[in-house]
Amino acid sequence: MAAFSDGFNRPDSSNLGAGWVQVSGFWAIASSQLSPGSDGGTIILRAAGAMDSSDHSVQVTIAATTAASHGVWCRGNSNISSGYLWRNDGTSWDLFSVVSGTFTVIGSYAAAAAPGDVAKLQAVGSTIKGFVNGVQRVSVTDTAVASGTSVGLRSTSSAAIRFDDFAAADVTAGVALGVAAETGGAQSLAGSKAAALGVTLEAGVAQHLVGAKTAVLLTATAAEAAQALTASTSRSLTTAATSETAQPLTGTKTAILGVAVETSTARPLTAASGDGIDRVTAGTPHSLWTARRPRTPAWSAGTPRT
């Protein structure tokens, strides 16, 4: 089985290397991609090596695109004048059979190419298939081109177009499987198997953490304010397990008194006079008043004195 690939990851150059044959036009490596130049017109590039059989596939990534014809060839002859072409023109993907330079559309998928699309074309026997990003978009049966081992690219020469990651390989037809002669049923597990474990050759000891790691903290985007407490909670108190007795105060405390700001002097008692009482002996109880000469004004029973 033959296979060929090129990722174009090399310095800019008009020399593509020994893996390619520029059938027409001027191709070049530009920024690690394949460029079809900018001269205008349609140009053709093929891989120098041929596939081993006419059953093979070819694909390429369309790194940059524009509304102009560009795509991949398979089952081609040496100058790519016959074979199959899967190309996009800015509006649709079209599958062509090409015989001696005559192009015939045998299948279409309406969609413009986009940067990054992977275009793939496969021919196995009379079944020809076109893929975009791994999804089959066209599959036809066609016998116009029965053989051919060349693969390559066909494109309008435009600076807006770039290709990348070209790959081609033979496709081996699968073999039909016959009916199984017998089948085996799953068996239940039985018995057990044990083995003595050997002594470990070494053990690892946990290591102390050393060093430190710091990082600049970002400014806080929000802050929380303390909220006032609300409501209340209560519970029953149990009987005190112990009690304390008040202790008498001990010791003394003194302080120097300041000078009195004023004093009061005791006044001597004086004998009564002019109020109708002639004599009163202090400290001796009296039960009798002694009347002498009448005094003016006289006492009147029930009449308040003034």
XYZ file of N, CA, C and O in Angstrom, residues 114-271:
632
model
N -15.093 26.914 3.510
C -14.716 27.811 4.604
C -13.294 27.489 5.031
O -12.844 26.342 4.904
N -12.548 28.491 5.506
C -11.183 28.222 5.962
C -11.172 27.101 7.005
O -11.971 27.091 7.934
N -10.287 26.145 6.821
C -10.209 25.020 7.739
C -10.944 23.787 7.257
O -10.791 22.700 7.827
N -11.759 23.904 6.183
C -12.461 22.736 5.644
C -11.446 21.713 5.130
O -10.432 22.056 4.512
N -11.761 20.434 5.385
C -10.942 19.338 4.857
C -11.725 18.690 3.715
O -12.802 18.122 3.921
N -11.188 18.789 2.490
C -11.820 18.201 1.303
C -11.193 16.833 1.056
O -9.964 16.697 0.972
N -12.043 15.790 0.928
C -11.550 14.425 0.696
C -12.310 13.790 -0.461
O -13.528 13.919 -0.560
N -11.558 13.077 -1.330
C -12.134 12.385 -2.476
C -11.652 10.940 -2.438
O -10.462 10.668 -2.218
N -12.573 9.994 -2.654
C -12.224 8.575 -2.602
C -12.836 7.843 -3.790
O -14.004 8.044 -4.129
N -12.020 6.993 -4.418
C -12.486 6.170 -5.540
C -12.151 4.716 -5.239
O -10.971 4.354 -5.108
N -13.167 3.883 -5.115
C -12.990 2.440 -4.902
C -13.914 1.727 -5.887
O -15.147 1.798 -5.756
N -13.326 1.082 -6.891
C -14.135 0.477 -7.946
C -14.914 1.560 -8.667
O -14.357 2.581 -9.090
N -16.211 1.372 -8.811
C -17.046 2.366 -9.482
C -17.728 3.321 -8.498
O -18.531 4.165 -8.907
N -17.408 3.189 -7.194
C -18.011 4.066 -6.184
C -17.084 5.243 -5.910
O -15.948 5.058 -5.441
N -17.579 6.427 -6.202
C -16.797 7.652 -6.017
C -17.501 8.491 -4.947
O -18.707 8.776 -5.053
N -16.747 8.915 -3.935
C -17.342 9.646 -2.811
C -16.593 10.943 -2.547
O -15.362 10.993 -2.640
N -17.365 11.982 -2.211
C -16.790 13.269 -1.806
C -17.148 13.565 -0.363
O -18.306 13.391 0.045
N -16.173 14.024 0.441
C -16.366 14.323 1.862
C -15.951 15.765 2.160
O -15.048 16.310 1.526
N -16.606 16.353 3.161
C -16.191 17.652 3.694
C -16.129 17.511 5.213
O -17.138 17.161 5.847
N -14.952 17.726 5.767
C -14.740 17.600 7.215
C -15.177 16.233 7.749
O -15.776 16.104 8.811
N -14.866 15.183 6.964
C -15.158 13.828 7.389
C -16.582 13.385 7.173
O -16.918 12.230 7.457
N -17.444 14.247 6.682
C -18.850 13.912 6.445
C -19.054 13.660 4.953
O -18.709 14.513 4.118
N -19.584 12.502 4.607
C -19.845 12.190 3.198
C -20.958 13.083 2.668
O -22.058 13.116 3.201
N -20.657 13.841 1.610
C -21.644 14.739 1.008
C -22.142 14.246 -0.357
O -23.261 14.575 -0.752
N -21.327 13.462 -1.058
C -21.723 12.936 -2.361
C -21.195 11.503 -2.484
O -20.050 11.223 -2.098
N -22.027 10.604 -3.000
C -21.598 9.235 -3.317
C -22.305 8.818 -4.603
O -23.546 8.819 -4.666
N -21.517 8.489 -5.646
C -22.105 8.120 -6.936
C -21.426 6.864 -7.466
O -20.310 6.509 -7.057
N -22.110 6.227 -8.370
C -21.528 5.098 -9.110
C -21.181 5.582 -10.505
O -22.051 6.105 -11.225
N -19.900 5.476 -10.870
C -19.454 6.005 -12.161
C -18.315 5.134 -12.682
O -17.406 4.760 -11.935
N -18.351 4.834 -13.969
C -17.328 3.983 -14.583
C -16.534 4.710 -15.656
O -15.806 4.079 -16.436
N -16.653 6.061 -15.692
C -15.986 6.820 -16.762
C -14.473 6.697 -16.677
O -13.781 6.653 -17.717
N -13.929 6.648 -15.476
C -12.478 6.525 -15.300
C -12.241 5.265 -14.467
O -12.425 5.257 -13.252
N -11.812 4.195 -15.133
C -11.667 2.907 -14.443
C -10.317 2.754 -13.762
O -10.179 1.959 -12.813
N -9.314 3.476 -14.227
C -7.975 3.307 -13.642
C -7.204 4.618 -13.653
O -7.516 5.545 -14.403
N -6.186 4.677 -12.833
C -5.339 5.861 -12.688
C -4.733 5.858 -11.299
O -5.405 5.509 -10.319
N -3.476 6.231 -11.191
C -2.787 6.151 -9.892
C -2.185 7.478 -9.434
O -1.452 7.522 -8.447
N -2.491 8.574 -10.133
C -1.944 9.874 -9.746
C -2.932 10.646 -8.882
O -4.152 10.608 -9.114
N -2.401 11.360 -7.875
C -3.221 12.218 -7.010
C -2.605 13.603 -6.992
O -1.407 13.766 -7.232
N -3.439 14.630 -6.705
C -2.899 15.974 -6.672
C -3.955 17.028 -6.432
O -5.035 16.745 -5.887
N -3.640 18.254 -6.891
C -4.492 19.413 -6.665
C -4.701 20.163 -7.966
O -3.832 20.183 -8.844
N -5.872 20.789 -8.055
C -6.171 21.674 -9.193
C -6.776 22.933 -8.611
O -7.697 22.875 -7.808
N -6.256 24.125 -9.015
C -6.717 25.363 -8.389
C -6.554 26.552 -9.309
O -5.674 26.572 -10.192
N -7.402 27.548 -9.084
C -7.191 28.855 -9.699
C -5.970 29.480 -9.042
O -5.781 29.399 -7.829
N -5.115 30.122 -9.818
C -3.928 30.769 -9.272
C -4.345 32.088 -8.622
O -4.515 33.106 -9.300
N -4.563 32.050 -7.295
C -5.039 33.227 -6.550
C -4.316 33.303 -5.206
O -4.180 32.291 -4.501
N -3.873 34.523 -4.871
C -3.171 34.717 -3.598
C -4.088 34.518 -2.400
O -3.631 34.378 -1.267
N -5.414 34.499 -2.629
C -6.367 34.330 -1.526
C -6.572 32.869 -1.160
O -7.300 32.566 -0.212
N -5.939 31.945 -1.896
C -6.126 30.513 -1.647
C -4.857 29.922 -1.035
O -3.738 30.229 -1.471
N -5.042 29.086 -0.005
C -3.924 28.384 0.622
C -4.367 26.957 0.934
O -5.525 26.709 1.296
N -3.413 26.011 0.801
C -3.666 24.612 1.142
C -2.697 24.174 2.243
O -1.602 24.732 2.390
N -3.107 23.140 2.984
C -2.245 22.605 4.037
C -2.565 21.128 4.251
O -3.658 20.652 3.906
N -1.610 20.407 4.812
C -1.800 19.003 5.239
C -2.423 18.129 4.150
O -3.531 17.606 4.294
N -1.658 17.944 3.073
C -2.081 17.059 1.990
C -1.766 15.614 2.382
O -0.722 15.320 2.970
N -2.682 14.660 2.031
C -2.447 13.246 2.312
C -3.178 12.389 1.295
O -4.279 12.728 0.844
N -2.552 11.263 0.924
C -3.172 10.312 -0.010
C -2.719 8.909 0.380
O -1.606 8.705 0.875
N -3.588 7.917 0.139
C -3.256 6.530 0.478
C -4.157 5.578 -0.268
O -5.290 5.913 -0.645
N -3.630 4.364 -0.511
C -4.435 3.322 -1.136
C -5.539 2.882 -0.173
O -5.399 2.955 1.060
N -6.647 2.423 -0.757
C -7.755 1.882 0.020
C -7.878 0.409 -0.314
O -8.016 0.037 -1.488
N -7.801 -0.440 0.708
C -7.921 -1.879 0.506
C -9.368 -2.299 0.694
O -9.987 -1.977 1.728
N -9.901 -2.996 -0.284
C -11.290 -3.446 -0.192
C -11.426 -4.454 0.936
O -10.534 -5.281 1.173
N -12.517 -4.389 1.636
C -12.757 -5.315 2.729
C -13.107 -6.702 2.211
O -13.476 -6.889 1.056
N -12.964 -7.682 3.081
C -13.275 -9.070 2.750
C -14.597 -9.439 3.403
O -14.806 -9.203 4.597
N -15.515 -10.023 2.626
C -16.808 -10.421 3.170
C -16.612 -11.563 4.161
O -15.886 -12.527 3.897
N -17.218 -11.466 5.296
C -17.110 -12.486 6.324
C -18.185 -13.536 6.131
O -19.344 -13.226 5.853
N -17.805 -14.823 6.279
C -18.763 -15.906 6.187
C -19.518 -16.078 7.484
O -19.202 -15.466 8.505
N -20.523 -16.955 7.421
C -21.308 -17.242 8.622
C -20.441 -18.020 9.597
O -19.718 -18.946 9.220
N -20.489 -17.649 10.863
C -19.688 -18.333 11.876
C -20.096 -19.789 11.973
O -21.291 -20.136 11.953
N -19.096 -20.703 12.024
C -19.380 -22.133 12.096
C -19.872 -22.540 13.472
O -20.613 -23.501 13.626
N -19.459 -21.854 14.475
C -19.889 -22.156 15.826
C -19.758 -20.903 16.676
O -19.113 -19.938 16.297
N -20.383 -20.958 17.828
C -20.306 -19.831 18.759
C -19.889 -20.346 20.121
O -20.105 -21.512 20.461
N -19.295 -19.519 20.874
C -18.885 -19.877 22.235
C -19.696 -19.089 23.245
O -19.946 -17.901 23.071
N -20.131 -19.797 24.299
C -20.885 -19.125 25.354
C -19.966 -18.650 26.458
O -18.926 -19.257 26.733
N -20.346 -17.599 27.073
C -19.542 -17.075 28.170
C -19.547 -18.076 29.323
O -20.576 -18.671 29.656
N -18.397 -18.325 29.888
C -18.258 -19.264 30.996
C -18.167 -18.506 32.313
O -17.552 -17.446 32.398
N -18.801 -19.094 33.337
C -18.722 -18.456 34.652
C -17.336 -18.651 35.241
O -16.658 -19.647 34.969
N -16.909 -17.724 36.042
C -15.606 -17.815 36.687
C -15.673 -18.830 37.808
O -16.649 -18.903 38.559
N -14.652 -19.642 37.939
C -14.614 -20.634 39.013
C -13.211 -20.673 39.596
O -12.230 -20.371 38.926
N -13.155 -21.067 40.872
C -11.868 -21.179 41.519
C -11.267 -19.831 41.835
O -11.897 -18.780 41.684
N -10.082 -19.848 42.281
C -9.394 -18.608 42.643
C -7.907 -18.779 42.439
O -7.406 -19.900 42.283
N -7.222 -17.709 42.445
C -5.780 -17.729 42.276
C -5.171 -16.757 43.263
O -5.614 -15.619 43.385
N -4.208 -17.264 43.990
C -3.572 -16.420 44.999
C -2.067 -16.521 44.856
O -1.543 -17.518 44.355
N -1.386 -15.508 45.294
C 0.076 -15.506 45.253
C 0.602 -14.746 46.447
O 0.010 -13.754 46.876
N 1.695 -15.276 47.013
C 2.305 -14.608 48.164
C 2.999 -13.346 47.693
O 3.697 -13.342 46.672
N 2.787 -12.275 48.426
C 3.426 -11.009 48.090
C 4.806 -10.957 48.707
O 4.997 -11.316 49.870
N 5.761 -10.543 47.956
C 7.105 -10.424 48.485
C 7.265 -9.179 49.351
O 6.426 -8.287 49.359
N 8.354 -9.146 50.099
C 8.644 -7.988 50.951
C 8.967 -6.799 50.056
O 9.671 -6.932 49.058
N 8.430 -5.665 50.403
C 8.708 -4.483 49.597
C 10.185 -4.155 49.625
O 10.863 -4.296 50.648
N 10.697 -3.773 48.485
C 12.125 -3.460 48.388
C 12.461 -2.115 48.996
O 13.559 -1.889 49.463
N 11.526 -1.213 48.990
C 11.777 0.099 49.565
C 10.462 0.732 49.953
O 9.393 0.277 49.554
N 10.563 1.708 50.794
C 9.378 2.431 51.239
C 9.657 3.911 51.161
O 10.793 4.359 51.277
N 8.642 4.625 50.936
C 8.771 6.079 50.871
C 8.339 6.724 52.170
O 7.344 6.325 52.777
N 9.136 7.685 52.648
C 8.826 8.409 53.880
C 8.253 9.766 53.510
O 8.752 10.434 52.604
N 7.192 10.120 54.198
C 6.601 11.428 53.939
C 7.624 12.523 54.209
O 8.346 12.480 55.201
N 7.705 13.463 53.347
C 8.658 14.553 53.475
C 7.966 15.798 54.017
O 6.811 16.063 53.728
N 8.728 16.552 54.837
C 8.189 17.809 55.359
C 7.995 18.800 54.215
O 8.757 18.817 53.257
N 6.972 19.572 54.354
C 6.773 20.639 53.389
C 7.797 21.731 53.641
O 8.052 22.108 54.788
N 8.397 22.241 52.626
C 9.363 23.329 52.759
C 9.002 24.430 51.789
O 8.283 24.217 50.816
N 9.537 25.589 52.072
C 9.275 26.715 51.189
C 7.901 27.310 51.411
O 7.158 26.929 52.314
N 7.596 28.239 50.600
C 6.300 28.917 50.699
C 5.846 29.321 49.315
O 6.647 29.410 48.390
N 4.588 29.514 49.190
C 4.022 29.945 47.913
C 3.141 31.145 48.167
O 2.287 31.119 49.048
N 3.377 32.179 47.440
C 2.597 33.400 47.609
C 2.006 33.807 46.277
O 2.490 33.419 45.211
N 0.978 34.561 46.358
C 0.334 35.080 45.155
C -0.322 36.409 45.490
O -0.792 36.614 46.610
N -0.313 37.312 44.520
C -0.960 38.605 44.720
C -2.465 38.407 44.717
O -3.027 37.775 43.827
N -3.118 38.898 45.751
C -4.572 38.764 45.853
C -5.239 39.869 45.050
O -4.808 41.023 45.059
N -6.263 39.501 44.358
C -7.020 40.479 43.595
C -7.850 41.352 44.527
O -8.166 40.964 45.660
N -8.179 42.541 44.078
C -9.039 43.424 44.863
C -10.409 42.795 45.029
O -10.971 42.266 44.084
N -10.903 42.849 46.262
C -12.209 42.253 46.524
C -13.272 42.948 45.675
O -13.290 44.170 45.537
N -14.126 42.151 45.062
C -15.175 42.717 44.223
C -16.435 43.050 45.006
O -17.315 43.741 44.525
N -16.541 42.529 46.223
C -17.718 42.796 47.043
C -17.347 42.664 48.511
O -16.345 42.056 48.862
N -18.112 43.299 49.370
C -17.880 43.224 50.809
C -19.205 42.991 51.510
O -20.260 43.375 51.010
N -19.141 42.379 52.658
C -20.334 42.110 53.426
C -20.321 42.961 54.689
O -19.301 43.064 55.366
N -21.458 43.562 54.994
C -21.584 44.375 56.203
C -22.222 43.537 57.297
O -23.094 42.708 57.053
N -21.759 43.758 58.548
C -22.344 43.043 59.669
C -23.808 43.439 59.821
O -24.175 44.607 59.686
N -24.650 42.477 60.076
C -26.067 42.718 60.222
C -26.446 42.746 61.707
O -25.884 42.004 62.526
N -27.389 43.622 62.033
C -27.845 43.691 63.421
C -28.540 42.389 63.791
O -29.222 41.771 62.980
N -28.349 41.964 65.077
C -29.002 40.748 65.549
C -30.476 41.024 65.758
O -30.876 42.068 66.269
N -31.291 40.102 65.363
C -32.732 40.233 65.553
C -33.257 38.984 66.238
O -32.590 37.949 66.265
N -34.451 39.146 66.824
C -35.106 38.045 67.532
C -34.303 37.666 68.771
O -33.352 38.355 69.159
N -34.692 36.641 69.413
C -34.018 36.216 70.641
C -34.196 34.733 70.826
O -35.027 34.106 70.175
N -33.388 34.186 71.703
C -33.515 32.772 72.025
C -33.457 32.608 73.536
O -32.764 33.365 74.220
N -34.217 31.696 74.060
C -34.266 31.493 75.508
C -34.299 30.017 75.808
O -34.620 29.198 74.955
N -33.958 29.700 77.070
C -34.019 28.319 77.510
C -34.157 28.291 79.024
O -33.811 29.253 79.717
N -34.695 27.218 79.537
C -34.889 27.072 80.981
C -33.556 26.785 81.657
O -32.743 26.002 81.150
N -33.351 27.455 82.798
C -32.124 27.232 83.554
C -32.325 26.082 84.525
O -33.363 25.973 85.173
N -31.372 25.249 84.660
C -31.436 24.150 85.625
C -31.050 24.653 87.013
O -30.508 25.753 87.177
N -31.374 23.862 88.054
C -31.014 24.223 89.429
C -29.510 24.316 89.550
O -28.778 23.469 89.031
N -29.074 25.392 90.259
C -27.640 25.588 90.408
C -27.028 24.409 91.149
O -27.569 23.939 92.148
N -25.943 23.927 90.637
C -25.288 22.789 91.275
C -24.534 23.211 92.535
O -24.400 22.456 93.492
N -24.053 24.429 92.596
C -23.324 24.948 93.765
C -23.744 26.386 94.001
O -24.349 27.021 93.136
N -23.480 26.870 95.211
C -23.772 28.270 95.532
C -22.613 28.857 96.312
O -21.812 28.131 96.899
N -22.536 30.137 96.318
C -21.462 30.828 97.031
C -22.059 31.711 98.116
O -23.106 32.335 97.919
N -21.402 31.729 99.307
C -21.824 32.548 100.439
C -21.051 33.858 100.437
O -19.832 33.863 100.215
N -21.816 34.937 100.715
C -21.143 36.236 100.767
C -20.123 36.245 101.899
O -20.392 35.757 102.996
N -18.987 36.772 101.676
C -17.921 36.834 102.672
C -17.848 38.228 103.276
O -18.036 39.235 102.591
N -17.617 38.263 104.659
C -17.504 39.587 105.295
C -16.289 40.329 104.746
O -15.280 39.735 104.405
N -16.472 41.670 104.717
C -15.350 42.482 104.271
C -14.296 42.552 105.360
O -14.609 42.642 106.539
N -13.114 42.520 105.020
C -12.012 42.607 105.980
C -11.113 43.768 105.614
O -11.145 44.267 104.491
N -10.342 44.192 106.658
C -9.437 45.300 106.410
C -10.141 46.630 106.563
O -11.334 46.726 106.890
N -9.439 47.690 106.399
C -9.980 49.044 106.531
C -9.523 49.895 105.370
O -8.583 49.563 104.665
N -10.242 50.999 105.251
C -9.874 51.957 104.225
C -9.972 53.339 104.826
O -10.963 53.680 105.466
N -8.954 54.117 104.764
C -8.926 55.461 105.341
C -8.667 56.472 104.263
O -8.143 56.162 103.198
N -9.070 57.710 104.620
C -8.827 58.819 103.708
C -8.695 60.100 104.525
O -9.341 60.258 105.556
N -7.866 60.990 104.152
C -7.675 62.272 104.836
C -8.845 63.171 104.489
O -9.170 63.365 103.319
N -9.535 63.731 105.533
C -10.666 64.616 105.325
C -10.176 66.021 105.054
O -9.233 66.502 105.681
N -10.846 66.688 104.173
C -10.491 68.073 103.896
C -11.021 69.016 104.969
O -11.826 68.649 105.833
N -10.557 70.285 104.985
C -11.000 71.311 105.942
C -12.470 71.627 105.698
O -12.888 71.781 104.551
N -13.290 71.716 106.806
C -14.710 72.044 106.692
C -14.871 73.441 106.115
O -14.137 74.358 106.473
N -15.830 73.575 105.225
C -16.033 74.876 104.608
C -16.852 75.796 105.498
O -16.858 77.004 105.309
N -17.622 75.288 106.514
C -18.357 76.122 107.444
C -18.647 75.311 108.706
O -18.549 74.085 108.704
N -18.937 75.992 109.798
C -19.257 75.338 111.081
C -20.525 75.947 111.656
O -20.904 77.061 111.310
N -21.144 75.176 112.464
C -22.337 75.643 113.180
C -22.020 75.688 114.674
O -21.416 74.746 115.208
N -22.412 76.799 115.356
C -22.159 76.976 116.808
C -23.435 76.719 117.577
O -24.499 77.228 117.218
N -23.348 75.944 118.626
C -24.527 75.662 119.462
C -24.989 76.938 120.158
O -24.177 77.728 120.638
N -26.279 77.219 120.214
C -26.830 78.418 120.829
C -27.378 78.060 122.195
O -28.030 77.028 122.375
N -27.119 78.909 123.283
C -27.668 78.643 124.626
C -29.165 78.881 124.654
O -29.696 79.667 123.900
N -29.871 78.093 125.505
C -31.305 78.285 125.707
C -31.538 79.571 126.490
O -30.795 79.922 127.418
N -32.544 80.346 126.226
C -32.871 81.594 126.957
C -34.222 81.435 127.602
O -35.073 80.652 127.133
N -34.424 82.160 128.759
C -35.713 82.109 129.477
C -36.800 82.760 128.660
O -36.567 83.730 127.947
